[in-house]
Tab-separated table of C-alpha atoms and ligand atoms in Angstrom:
chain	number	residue	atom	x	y	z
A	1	UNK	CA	17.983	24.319	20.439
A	2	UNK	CA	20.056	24.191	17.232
A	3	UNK	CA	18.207	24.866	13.315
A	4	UNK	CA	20.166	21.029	12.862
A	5	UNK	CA	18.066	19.772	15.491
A	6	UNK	CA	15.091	21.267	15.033
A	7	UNK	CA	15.361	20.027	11.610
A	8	UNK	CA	15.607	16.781	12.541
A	9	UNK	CA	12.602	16.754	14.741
A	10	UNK	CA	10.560	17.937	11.216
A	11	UNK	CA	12.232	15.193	9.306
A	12	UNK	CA	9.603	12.013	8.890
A	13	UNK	CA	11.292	8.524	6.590
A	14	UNK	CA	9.562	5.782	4.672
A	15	UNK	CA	10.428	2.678	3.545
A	16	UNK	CA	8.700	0.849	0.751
A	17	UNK	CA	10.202	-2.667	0.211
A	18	UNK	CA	8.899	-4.143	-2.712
A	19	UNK	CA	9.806	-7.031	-4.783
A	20	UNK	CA	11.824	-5.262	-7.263
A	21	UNK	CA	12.893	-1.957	-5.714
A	22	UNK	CA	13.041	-0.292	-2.326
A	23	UNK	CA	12.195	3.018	-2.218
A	24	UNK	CA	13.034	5.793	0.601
A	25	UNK	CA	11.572	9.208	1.135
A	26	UNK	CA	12.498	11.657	3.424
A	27	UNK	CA	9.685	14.332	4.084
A	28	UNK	CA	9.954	17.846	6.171
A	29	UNK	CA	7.078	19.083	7.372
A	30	UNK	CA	7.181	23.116	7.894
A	31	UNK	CA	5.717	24.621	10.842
A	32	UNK	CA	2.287	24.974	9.233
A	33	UNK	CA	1.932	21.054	8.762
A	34	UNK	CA	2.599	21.118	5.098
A	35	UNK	CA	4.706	18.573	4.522
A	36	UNK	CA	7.757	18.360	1.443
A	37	UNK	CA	9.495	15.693	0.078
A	38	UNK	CA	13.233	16.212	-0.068
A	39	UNK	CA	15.093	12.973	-0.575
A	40	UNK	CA	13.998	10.443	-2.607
A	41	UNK	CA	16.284	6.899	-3.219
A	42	UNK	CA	15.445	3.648	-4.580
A	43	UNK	CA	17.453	0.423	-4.742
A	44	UNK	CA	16.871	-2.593	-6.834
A	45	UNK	CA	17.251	-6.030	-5.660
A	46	UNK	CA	15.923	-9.643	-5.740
A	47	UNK	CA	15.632	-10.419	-2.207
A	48	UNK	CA	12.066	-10.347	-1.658
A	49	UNK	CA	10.081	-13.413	-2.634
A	50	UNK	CA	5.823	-12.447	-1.967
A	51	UNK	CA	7.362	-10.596	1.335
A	52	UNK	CA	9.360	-13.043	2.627
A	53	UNK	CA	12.950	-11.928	2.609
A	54	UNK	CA	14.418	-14.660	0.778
A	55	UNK	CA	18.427	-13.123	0.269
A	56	UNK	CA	18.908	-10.644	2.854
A	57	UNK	CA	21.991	-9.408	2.148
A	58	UNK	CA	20.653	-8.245	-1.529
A	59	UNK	CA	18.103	-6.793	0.188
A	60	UNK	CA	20.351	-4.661	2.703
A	61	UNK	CA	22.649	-3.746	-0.355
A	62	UNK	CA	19.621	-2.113	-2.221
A	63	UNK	CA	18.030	-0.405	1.189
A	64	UNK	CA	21.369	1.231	2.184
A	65	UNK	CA	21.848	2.272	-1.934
A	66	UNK	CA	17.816	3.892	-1.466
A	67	UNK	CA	18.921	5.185	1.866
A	68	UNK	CA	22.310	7.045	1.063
A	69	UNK	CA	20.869	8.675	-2.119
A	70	UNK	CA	18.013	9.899	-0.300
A	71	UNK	CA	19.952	11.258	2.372
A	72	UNK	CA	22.227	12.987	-0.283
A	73	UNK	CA	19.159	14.431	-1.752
A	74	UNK	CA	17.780	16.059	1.954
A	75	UNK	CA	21.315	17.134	2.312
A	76	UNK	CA	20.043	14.810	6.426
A	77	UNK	CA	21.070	11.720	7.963
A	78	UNK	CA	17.894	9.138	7.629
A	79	UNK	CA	15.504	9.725	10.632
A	80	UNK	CA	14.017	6.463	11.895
A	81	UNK	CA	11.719	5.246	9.650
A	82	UNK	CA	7.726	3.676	8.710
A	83	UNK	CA	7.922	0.561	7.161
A	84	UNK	CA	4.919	-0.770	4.748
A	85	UNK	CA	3.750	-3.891	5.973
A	86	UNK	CA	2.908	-6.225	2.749
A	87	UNK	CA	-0.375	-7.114	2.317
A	88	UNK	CA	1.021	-10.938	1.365
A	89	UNK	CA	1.612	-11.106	5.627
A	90	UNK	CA	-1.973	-9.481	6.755
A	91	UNK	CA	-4.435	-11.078	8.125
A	92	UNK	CA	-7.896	-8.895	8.782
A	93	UNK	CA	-10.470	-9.908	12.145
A	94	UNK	CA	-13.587	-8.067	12.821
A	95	UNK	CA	-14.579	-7.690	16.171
A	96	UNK	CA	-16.910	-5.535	18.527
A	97	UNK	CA	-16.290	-3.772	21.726
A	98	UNK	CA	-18.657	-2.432	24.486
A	99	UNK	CA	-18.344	0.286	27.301
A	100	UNK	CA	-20.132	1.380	29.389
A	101	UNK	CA	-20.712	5.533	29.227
A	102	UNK	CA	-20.334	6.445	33.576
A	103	UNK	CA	-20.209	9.990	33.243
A	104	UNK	CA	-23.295	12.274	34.366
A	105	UNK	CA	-25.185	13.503	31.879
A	106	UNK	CA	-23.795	10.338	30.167
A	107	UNK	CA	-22.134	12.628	27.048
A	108	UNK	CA	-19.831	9.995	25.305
A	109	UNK	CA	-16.198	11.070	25.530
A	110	UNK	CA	-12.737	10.185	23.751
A	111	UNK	CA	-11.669	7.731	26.799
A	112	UNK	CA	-15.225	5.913	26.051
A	113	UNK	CA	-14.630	5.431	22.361
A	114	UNK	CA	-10.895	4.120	23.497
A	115	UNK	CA	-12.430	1.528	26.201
A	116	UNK	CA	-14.490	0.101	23.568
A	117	UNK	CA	-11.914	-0.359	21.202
A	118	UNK	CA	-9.444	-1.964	23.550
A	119	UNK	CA	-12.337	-4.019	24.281
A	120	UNK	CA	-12.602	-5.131	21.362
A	121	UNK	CA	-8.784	-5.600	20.935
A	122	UNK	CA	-9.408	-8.261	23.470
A	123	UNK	CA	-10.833	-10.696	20.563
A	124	UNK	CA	-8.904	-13.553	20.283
A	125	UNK	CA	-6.294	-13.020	18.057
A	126	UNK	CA	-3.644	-15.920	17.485
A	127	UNK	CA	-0.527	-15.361	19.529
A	128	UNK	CA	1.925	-15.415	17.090
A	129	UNK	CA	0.192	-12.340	15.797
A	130	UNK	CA	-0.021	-8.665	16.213
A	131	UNK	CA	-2.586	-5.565	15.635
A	132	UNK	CA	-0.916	-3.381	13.286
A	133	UNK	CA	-4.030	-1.294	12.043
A	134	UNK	CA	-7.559	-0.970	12.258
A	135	UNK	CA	-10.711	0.463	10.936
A	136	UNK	CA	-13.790	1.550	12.442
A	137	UNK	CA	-16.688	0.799	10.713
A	138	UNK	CA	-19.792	1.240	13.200
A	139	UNK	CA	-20.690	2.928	16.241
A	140	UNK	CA	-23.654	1.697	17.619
A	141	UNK	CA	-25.453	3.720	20.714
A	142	UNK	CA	-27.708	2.280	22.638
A	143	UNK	CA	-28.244	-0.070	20.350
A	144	UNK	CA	-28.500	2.830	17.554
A	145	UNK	CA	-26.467	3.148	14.442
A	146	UNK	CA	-24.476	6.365	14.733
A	147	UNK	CA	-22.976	8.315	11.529
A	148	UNK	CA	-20.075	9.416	12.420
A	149	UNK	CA	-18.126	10.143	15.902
A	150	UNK	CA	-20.372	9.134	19.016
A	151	UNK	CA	-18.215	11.854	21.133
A	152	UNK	CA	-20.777	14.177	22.564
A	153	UNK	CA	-23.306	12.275	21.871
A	154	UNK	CA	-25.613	11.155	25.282
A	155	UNK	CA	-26.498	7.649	26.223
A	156	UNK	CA	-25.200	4.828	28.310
A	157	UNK	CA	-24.002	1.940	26.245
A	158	UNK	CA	-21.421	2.755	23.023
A	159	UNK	CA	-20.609	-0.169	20.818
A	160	UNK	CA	-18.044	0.282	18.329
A	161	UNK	CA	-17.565	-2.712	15.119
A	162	UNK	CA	-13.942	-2.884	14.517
A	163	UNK	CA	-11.485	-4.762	11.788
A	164	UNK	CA	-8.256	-5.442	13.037
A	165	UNK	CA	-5.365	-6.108	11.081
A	166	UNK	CA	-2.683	-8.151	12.025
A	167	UNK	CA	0.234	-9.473	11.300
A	168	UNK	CA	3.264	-12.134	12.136
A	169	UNK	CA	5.300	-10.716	14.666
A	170	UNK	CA	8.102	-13.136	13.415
A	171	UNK	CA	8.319	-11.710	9.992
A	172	UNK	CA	7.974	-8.135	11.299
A	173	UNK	CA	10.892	-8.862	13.647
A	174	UNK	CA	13.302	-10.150	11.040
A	175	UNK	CA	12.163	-7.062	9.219
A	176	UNK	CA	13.518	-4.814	11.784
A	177	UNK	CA	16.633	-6.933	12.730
A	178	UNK	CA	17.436	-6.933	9.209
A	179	UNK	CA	17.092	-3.249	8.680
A	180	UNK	CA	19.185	-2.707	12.461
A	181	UNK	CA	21.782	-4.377	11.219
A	182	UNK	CA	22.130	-1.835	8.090
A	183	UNK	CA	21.666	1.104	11.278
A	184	UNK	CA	18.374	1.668	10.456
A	185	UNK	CA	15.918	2.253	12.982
A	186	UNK	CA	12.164	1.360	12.306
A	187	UNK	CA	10.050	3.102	14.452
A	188	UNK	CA	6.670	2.439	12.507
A	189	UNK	CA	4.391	0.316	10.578
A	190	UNK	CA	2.063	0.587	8.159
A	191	UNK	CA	-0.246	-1.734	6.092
A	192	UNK	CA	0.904	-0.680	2.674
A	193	UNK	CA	-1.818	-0.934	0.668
A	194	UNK	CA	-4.442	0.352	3.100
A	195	UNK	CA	-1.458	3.950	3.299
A	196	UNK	CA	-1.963	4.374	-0.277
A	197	UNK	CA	-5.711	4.326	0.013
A	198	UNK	CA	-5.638	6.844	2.347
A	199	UNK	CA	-3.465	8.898	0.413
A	200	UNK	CA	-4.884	8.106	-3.101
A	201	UNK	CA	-8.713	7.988	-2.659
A	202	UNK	CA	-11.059	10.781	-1.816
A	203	UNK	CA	-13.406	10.274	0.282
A	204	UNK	CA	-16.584	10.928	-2.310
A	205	UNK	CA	-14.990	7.874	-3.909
A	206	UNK	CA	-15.023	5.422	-1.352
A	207	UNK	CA	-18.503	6.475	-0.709
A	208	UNK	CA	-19.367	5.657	-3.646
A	209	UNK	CA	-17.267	2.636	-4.101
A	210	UNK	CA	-13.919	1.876	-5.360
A	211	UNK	CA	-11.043	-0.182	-5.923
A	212	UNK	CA	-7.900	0.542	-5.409
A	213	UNK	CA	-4.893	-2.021	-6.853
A	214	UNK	CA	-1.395	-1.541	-6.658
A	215	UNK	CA	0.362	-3.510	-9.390
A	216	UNK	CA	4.068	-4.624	-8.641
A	217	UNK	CA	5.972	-7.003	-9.609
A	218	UNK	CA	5.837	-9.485	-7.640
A	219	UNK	CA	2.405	-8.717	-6.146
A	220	UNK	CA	-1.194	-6.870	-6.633
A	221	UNK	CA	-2.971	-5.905	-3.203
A	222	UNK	CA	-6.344	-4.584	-3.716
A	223	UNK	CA	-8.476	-3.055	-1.556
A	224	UNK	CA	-12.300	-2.577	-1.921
A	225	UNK	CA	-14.175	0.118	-0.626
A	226	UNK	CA	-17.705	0.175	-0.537
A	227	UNK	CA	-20.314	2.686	1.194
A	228	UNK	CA	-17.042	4.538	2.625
A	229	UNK	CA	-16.078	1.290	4.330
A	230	UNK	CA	-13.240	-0.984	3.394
A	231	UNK	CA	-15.302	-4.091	2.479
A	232	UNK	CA	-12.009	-6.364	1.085
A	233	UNK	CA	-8.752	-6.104	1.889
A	234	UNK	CA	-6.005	-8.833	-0.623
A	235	UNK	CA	-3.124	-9.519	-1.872
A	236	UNK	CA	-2.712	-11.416	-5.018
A	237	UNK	CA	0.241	-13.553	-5.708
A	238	UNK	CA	0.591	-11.828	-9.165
A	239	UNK	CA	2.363	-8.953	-10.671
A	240	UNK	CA	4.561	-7.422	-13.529
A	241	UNK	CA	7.216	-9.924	-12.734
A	242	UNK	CA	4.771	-13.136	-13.946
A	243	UNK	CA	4.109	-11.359	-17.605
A	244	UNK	CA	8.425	-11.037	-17.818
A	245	UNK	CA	8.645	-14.940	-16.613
A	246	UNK	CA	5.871	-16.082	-18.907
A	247	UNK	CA	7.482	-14.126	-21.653
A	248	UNK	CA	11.161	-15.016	-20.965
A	249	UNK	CA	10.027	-19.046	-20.530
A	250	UNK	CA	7.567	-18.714	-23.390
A	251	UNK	CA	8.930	-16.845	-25.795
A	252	UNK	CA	12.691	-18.358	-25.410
A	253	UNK	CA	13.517	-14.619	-24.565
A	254	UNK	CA	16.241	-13.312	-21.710
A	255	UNK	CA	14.483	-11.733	-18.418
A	256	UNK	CA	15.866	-8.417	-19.325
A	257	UNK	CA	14.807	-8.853	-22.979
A	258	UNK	CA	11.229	-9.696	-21.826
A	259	UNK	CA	11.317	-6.804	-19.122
A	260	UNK	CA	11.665	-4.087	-22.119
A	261	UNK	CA	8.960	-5.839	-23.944
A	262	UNK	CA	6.007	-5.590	-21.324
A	263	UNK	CA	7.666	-1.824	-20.662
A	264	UNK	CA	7.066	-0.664	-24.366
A	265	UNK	CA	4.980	-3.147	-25.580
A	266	UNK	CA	2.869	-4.400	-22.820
A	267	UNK	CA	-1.039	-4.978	-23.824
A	268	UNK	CA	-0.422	-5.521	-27.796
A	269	UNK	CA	-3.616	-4.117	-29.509
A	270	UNK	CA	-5.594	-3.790	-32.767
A	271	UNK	CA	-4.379	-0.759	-34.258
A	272	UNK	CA	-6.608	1.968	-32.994
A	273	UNK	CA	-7.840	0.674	-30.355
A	274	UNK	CA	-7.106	2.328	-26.880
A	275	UNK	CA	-5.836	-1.135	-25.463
A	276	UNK	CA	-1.660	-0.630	-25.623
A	277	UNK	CA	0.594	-0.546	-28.233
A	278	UNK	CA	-0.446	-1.462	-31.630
A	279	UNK	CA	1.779	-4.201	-33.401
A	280	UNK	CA	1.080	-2.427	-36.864
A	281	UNK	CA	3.563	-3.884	-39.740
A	282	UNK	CA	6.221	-1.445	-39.834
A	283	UNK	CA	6.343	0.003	-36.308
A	284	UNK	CA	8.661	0.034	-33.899
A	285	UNK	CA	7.022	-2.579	-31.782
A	286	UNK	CA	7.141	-5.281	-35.037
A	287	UNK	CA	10.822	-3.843	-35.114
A	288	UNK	CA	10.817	-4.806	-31.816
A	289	UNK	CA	9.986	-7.995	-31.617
A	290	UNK	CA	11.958	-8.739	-35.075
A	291	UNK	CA	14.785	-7.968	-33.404
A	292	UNK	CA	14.028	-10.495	-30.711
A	293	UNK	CA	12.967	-12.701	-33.096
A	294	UNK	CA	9.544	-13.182	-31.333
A	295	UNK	CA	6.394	-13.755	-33.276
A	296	UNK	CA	3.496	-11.266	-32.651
A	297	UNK	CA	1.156	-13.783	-32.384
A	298	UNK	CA	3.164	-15.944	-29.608
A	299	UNK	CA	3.972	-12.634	-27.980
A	300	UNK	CA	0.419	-11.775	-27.489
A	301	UNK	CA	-0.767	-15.021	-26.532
A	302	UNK	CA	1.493	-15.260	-24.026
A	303	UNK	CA	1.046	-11.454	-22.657
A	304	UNK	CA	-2.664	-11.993	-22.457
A	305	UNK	CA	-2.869	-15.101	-21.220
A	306	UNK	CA	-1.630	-13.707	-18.026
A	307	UNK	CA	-2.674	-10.292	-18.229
A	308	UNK	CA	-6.207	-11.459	-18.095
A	309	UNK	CA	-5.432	-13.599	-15.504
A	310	UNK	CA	-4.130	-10.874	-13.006
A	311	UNK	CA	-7.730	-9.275	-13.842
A	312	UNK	CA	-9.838	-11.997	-13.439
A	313	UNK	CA	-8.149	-12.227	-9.920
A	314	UNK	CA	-8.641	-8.896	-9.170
A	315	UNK	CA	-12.423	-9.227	-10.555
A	316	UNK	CA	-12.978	-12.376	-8.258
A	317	UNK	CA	-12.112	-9.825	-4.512
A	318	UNK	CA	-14.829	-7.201	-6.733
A	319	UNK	CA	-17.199	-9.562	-7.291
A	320	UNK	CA	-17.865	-11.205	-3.631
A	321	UNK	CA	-20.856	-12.866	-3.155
A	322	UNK	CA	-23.151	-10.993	-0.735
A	323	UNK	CA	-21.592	-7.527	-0.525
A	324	UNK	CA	-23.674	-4.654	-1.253
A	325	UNK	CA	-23.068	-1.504	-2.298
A	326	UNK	CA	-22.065	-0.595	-5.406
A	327	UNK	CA	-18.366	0.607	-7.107
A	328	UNK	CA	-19.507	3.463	-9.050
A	329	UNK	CA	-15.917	5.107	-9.093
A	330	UNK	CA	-14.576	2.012	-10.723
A	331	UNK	CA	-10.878	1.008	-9.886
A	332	UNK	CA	-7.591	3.453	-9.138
A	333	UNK	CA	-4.353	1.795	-9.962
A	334	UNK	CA	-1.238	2.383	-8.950
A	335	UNK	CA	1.984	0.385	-8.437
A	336	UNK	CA	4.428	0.444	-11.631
A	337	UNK	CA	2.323	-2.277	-13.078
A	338	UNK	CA	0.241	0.801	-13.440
A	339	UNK	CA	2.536	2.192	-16.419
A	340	UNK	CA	2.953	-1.063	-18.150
A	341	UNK	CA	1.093	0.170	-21.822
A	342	UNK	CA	-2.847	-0.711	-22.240
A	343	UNK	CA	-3.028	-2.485	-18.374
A	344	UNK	CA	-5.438	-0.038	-17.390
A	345	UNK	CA	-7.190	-0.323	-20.422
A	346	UNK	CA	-7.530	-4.234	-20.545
A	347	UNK	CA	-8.741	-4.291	-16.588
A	348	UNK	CA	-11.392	-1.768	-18.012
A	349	UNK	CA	-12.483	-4.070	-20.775
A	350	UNK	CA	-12.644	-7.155	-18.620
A	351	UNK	CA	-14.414	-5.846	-15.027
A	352	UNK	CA	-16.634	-3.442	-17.181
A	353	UNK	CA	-15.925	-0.568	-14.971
A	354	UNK	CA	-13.495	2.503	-15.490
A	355	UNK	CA	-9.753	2.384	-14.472
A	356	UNK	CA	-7.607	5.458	-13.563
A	357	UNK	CA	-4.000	4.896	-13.760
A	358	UNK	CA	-2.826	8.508	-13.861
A	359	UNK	CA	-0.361	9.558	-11.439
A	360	UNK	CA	-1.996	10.468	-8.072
A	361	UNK	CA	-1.835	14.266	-7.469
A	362	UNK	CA	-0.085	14.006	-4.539
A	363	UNK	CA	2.850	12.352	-6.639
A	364	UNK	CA	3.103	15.511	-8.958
A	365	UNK	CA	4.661	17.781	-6.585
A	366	UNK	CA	7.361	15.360	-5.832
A	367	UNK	CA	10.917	15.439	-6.996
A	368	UNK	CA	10.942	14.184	-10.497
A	369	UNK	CA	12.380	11.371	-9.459
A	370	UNK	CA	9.550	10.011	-7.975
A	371	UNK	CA	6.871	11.120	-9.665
A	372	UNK	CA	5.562	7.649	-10.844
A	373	UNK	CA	3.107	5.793	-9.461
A	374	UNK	CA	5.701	3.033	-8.428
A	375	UNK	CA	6.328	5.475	-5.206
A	376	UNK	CA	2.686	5.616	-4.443
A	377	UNK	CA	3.273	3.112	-1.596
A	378	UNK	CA	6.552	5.103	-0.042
A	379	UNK	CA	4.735	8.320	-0.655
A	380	UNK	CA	1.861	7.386	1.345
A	381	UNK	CA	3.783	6.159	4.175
A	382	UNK	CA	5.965	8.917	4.621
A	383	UNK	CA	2.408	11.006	4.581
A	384	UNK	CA	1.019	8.728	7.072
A	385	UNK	CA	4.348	9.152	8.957
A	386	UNK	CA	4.487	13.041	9.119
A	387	UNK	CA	0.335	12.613	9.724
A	388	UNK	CA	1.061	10.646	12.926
A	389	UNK	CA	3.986	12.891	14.154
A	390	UNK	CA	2.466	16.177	13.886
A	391	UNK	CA	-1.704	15.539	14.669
A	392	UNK	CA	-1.463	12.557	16.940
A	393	UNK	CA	-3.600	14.130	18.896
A	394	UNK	CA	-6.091	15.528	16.079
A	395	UNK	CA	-9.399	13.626	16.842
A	396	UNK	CA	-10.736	12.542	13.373
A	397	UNK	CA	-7.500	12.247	11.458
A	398	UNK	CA	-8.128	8.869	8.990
A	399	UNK	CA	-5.076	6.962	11.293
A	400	UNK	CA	-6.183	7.772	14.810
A	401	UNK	CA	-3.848	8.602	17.496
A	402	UNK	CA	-4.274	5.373	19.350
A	403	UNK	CA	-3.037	3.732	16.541
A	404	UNK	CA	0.680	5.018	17.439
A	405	UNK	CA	0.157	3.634	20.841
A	406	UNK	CA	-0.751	0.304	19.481
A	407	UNK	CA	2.329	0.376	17.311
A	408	UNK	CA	4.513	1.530	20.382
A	409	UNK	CA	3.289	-2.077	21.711
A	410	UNK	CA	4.484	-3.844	18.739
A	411	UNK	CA	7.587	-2.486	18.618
A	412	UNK	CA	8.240	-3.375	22.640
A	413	UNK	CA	7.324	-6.661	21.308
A	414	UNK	CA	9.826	-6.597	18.257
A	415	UNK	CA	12.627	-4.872	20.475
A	416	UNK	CA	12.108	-7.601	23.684
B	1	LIG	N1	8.154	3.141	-16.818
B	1	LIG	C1	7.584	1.936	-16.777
B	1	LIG	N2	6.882	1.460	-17.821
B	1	LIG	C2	6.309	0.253	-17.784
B	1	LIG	N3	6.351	-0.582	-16.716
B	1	LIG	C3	7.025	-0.149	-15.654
B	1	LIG	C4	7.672	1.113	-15.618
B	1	LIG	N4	8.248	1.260	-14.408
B	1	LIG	C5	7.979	0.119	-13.734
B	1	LIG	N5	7.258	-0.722	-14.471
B	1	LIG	C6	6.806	-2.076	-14.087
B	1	LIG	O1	6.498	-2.053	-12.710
B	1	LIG	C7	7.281	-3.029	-11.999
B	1	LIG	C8	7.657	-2.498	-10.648
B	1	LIG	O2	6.509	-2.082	-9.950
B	1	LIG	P1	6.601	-1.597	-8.431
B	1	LIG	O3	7.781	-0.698	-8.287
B	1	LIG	O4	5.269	-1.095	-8.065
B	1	LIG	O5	6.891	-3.008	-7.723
B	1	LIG	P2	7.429	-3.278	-6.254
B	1	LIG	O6	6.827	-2.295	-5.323
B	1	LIG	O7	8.915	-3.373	-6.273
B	1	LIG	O8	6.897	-4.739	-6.002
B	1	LIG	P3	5.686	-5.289	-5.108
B	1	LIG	O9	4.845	-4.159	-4.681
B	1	LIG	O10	4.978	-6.227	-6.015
B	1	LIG	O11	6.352	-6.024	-3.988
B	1	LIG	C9	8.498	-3.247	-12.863
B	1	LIG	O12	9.057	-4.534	-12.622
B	1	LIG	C10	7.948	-3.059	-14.271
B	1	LIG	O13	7.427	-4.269	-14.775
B	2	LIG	MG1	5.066	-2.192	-4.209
């Protein structure tokens, strides 16, 4: 067998289409399992209205741009691909499955845990639709609560508590046409936000109960994790793009001219305060804005008015009525929203609880191209990606192996 295509069998792709960008990354993982980022691309386009593809051929333009620089970069041709499934088209269903445990001795095994699940794959789930991830979140044995894996464990009955998440298999398939058409082959799936949470929070922190937003610009998916179990899974209709609209409409401002403005501006502030920039007479933000011919005042009223809004949002999937467990680690945010100036600061003030926008770690030893928190969703897929090449097998791994078979089903589904 030839280095080339040995190579290629290493080589995992992702492929993050957001509303503004879409980003590619091309990851090698060495014999050992580490795995190495060595293309990165990204595109920009407005062809993506809250996930629907609304222009596809700006779309295709800014994929194939992502793709060929990324494939310069690996010095590889694009291996098929994982593509993030927006949270705008999920839909979440909780369901339990039972099996029976025949063995003797009656010692639960991996084909147990798997006959409950499918069992409780049977739930009725609306046609149109299609399992594209899951998560576990009790085992129940003989009528007992189990922490942890039941394999090994004896008795006769397992239960297992599952949420499914689906999603439409019509939008998925224009998805993949799409992308066939441009010769790119999609041989994955992903729910975007719910990659990045694997890849972003620790598990201490989703014990102990955290948020995790991505802010883009043209949406915010959050994800709440309470007790180590995801408790809410969204996707808010709001992102970076609203603040440039509002300003642009508001402010009687162009797009671009607005764009800059929540880029260096963003949160304005009282001067020393840690919220973002300070509009202190004199300073390059009042220079700013002079230039524009915006008033400070307008500018902030406008900025905030929707700034706060995307929070209160966010604090309204936090805040459900019911759920216990607590959200001690406060909120991780990522997304490029995540870099607009005093964000993170304002969600602090407002939900009362800390927010971490630094870059994820995993980021930092990327290619400085892509070391932003903008390619925390295409990061984390290509991670899943290499994850579910190399340890399908692995029994604990976060995306179980099953999962690839259930994906294998969609994409029969897509490809009949
Ligand atoms: N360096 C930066 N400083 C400030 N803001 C930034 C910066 N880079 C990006 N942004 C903001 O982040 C937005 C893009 O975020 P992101 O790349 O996460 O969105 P997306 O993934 O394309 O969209 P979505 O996830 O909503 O579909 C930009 O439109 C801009 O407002
Ligand atoms: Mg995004």
């Amino acid at each position: 067998m030839g280095e080339t295509q040995l190579r290629g069998e290493r080589l995992a792709a992702a492929l993050d289409i957001g509303t503004s960008k879409a980003a590619v990354i091309i990851a090698e993982a060495d014999p050992a399992g580490v795995v190495k980022v060595i293309g990165v691309g990204t595109g920009f386009h407005r062809g993506l209205h809250r996930g629907e593809i609304t222009d596809a051929e700006a779309l295709i333009r800014a994929v194939m741009e992502a793709v060929i620089k990324a494939e310069r970069m690996a010095q590889a041709a694009l291996p098929p691909v994982v593509i993030g499934i927006p949270g705008t088209l999920c839909s979440s269903y909780a369901a339990r499955g039972v099996a029976a445990v025949k063995r003797p001795g009656r010692r639960v095994e991996a084909a147990d845990v798997e006959r409950a699940l499918d069992a409780a794959a049977a739930v009725v789930i609306p046609p149109e639709r299609r399992i594209v991830d899951r998560l576990i979140r009790t085992y129940l044995l003989d009528g007992q609560m189990i922490e942890g894996s039941p394999i090994g464990l004896a008795g006769s009955r397992l239960e297992v508590d599952v949420q499914f998440i689906t999603a439409p298999l019509s939008a998925l398939a224009e998805l993949v046409n799409c992308l066939g058409q441009a010769g790119i082959e999609v041989d994955e799936a992903a729910v975007q936000v719910l990659a990045a949470a694997r890849m972003v929070l620790a598990p201490g922190q989703r014990q102990l109960g955290v948020v995790l937003v991505d802010l883009g610009a043209g949406q915010t998916d959050v994800a709440v994790f309470r007790d180590g179990q995801l408790d809410t899974m969204a996707c808010l209709p709001v992102g970076t793009d609203n603040l440039v609209r509002d300003l642009s409409a508001g402010l009687g401002i162009t797009r671009e001219q607005a764009e800059q403005l929540v880029r260096e501006i963003g949160c304005p502030a009282p001067v020393n305060s840690p919220l973002g920039a300070s509009l202190e007479e004199d300073g390059p933000n009042m220079a700013l804005l002079d230039d524009m011919q915006v008033e400070p005042g307008e500018y902030s009223d406008v900025f905030m008015a929707r700034a706060e809004e995307i929070w209160q949002l966010v604090r309204s999937h936090t805040n459900r009525e019911g759920s216990g467990g607590s959200l001690s680690t406060g909120i991780r945010l990522v997304g490029g929203g995540a870099l607009v100036p005093g964000m993170a600061a304002l969600g602090a003030q407002l939900l009362g609880m800390p927010v971490d926008a630094s870059l994820p770690e995993y980021l930092k030893g990327l290619p400085e191209a892509c070391q932003s928190p903008a390619y925390a969703a295409a990061a984390a897929l290509a991670q899943d990606r290499v994850r579910s090449m190399t340890q399908s097998q692995a029994v604990g791994t976060s995306r179980p192996a099953s999962l690839n078979v259930l994906w294998q089903k969609v994409r029969e589904w897509l490809k009949s």
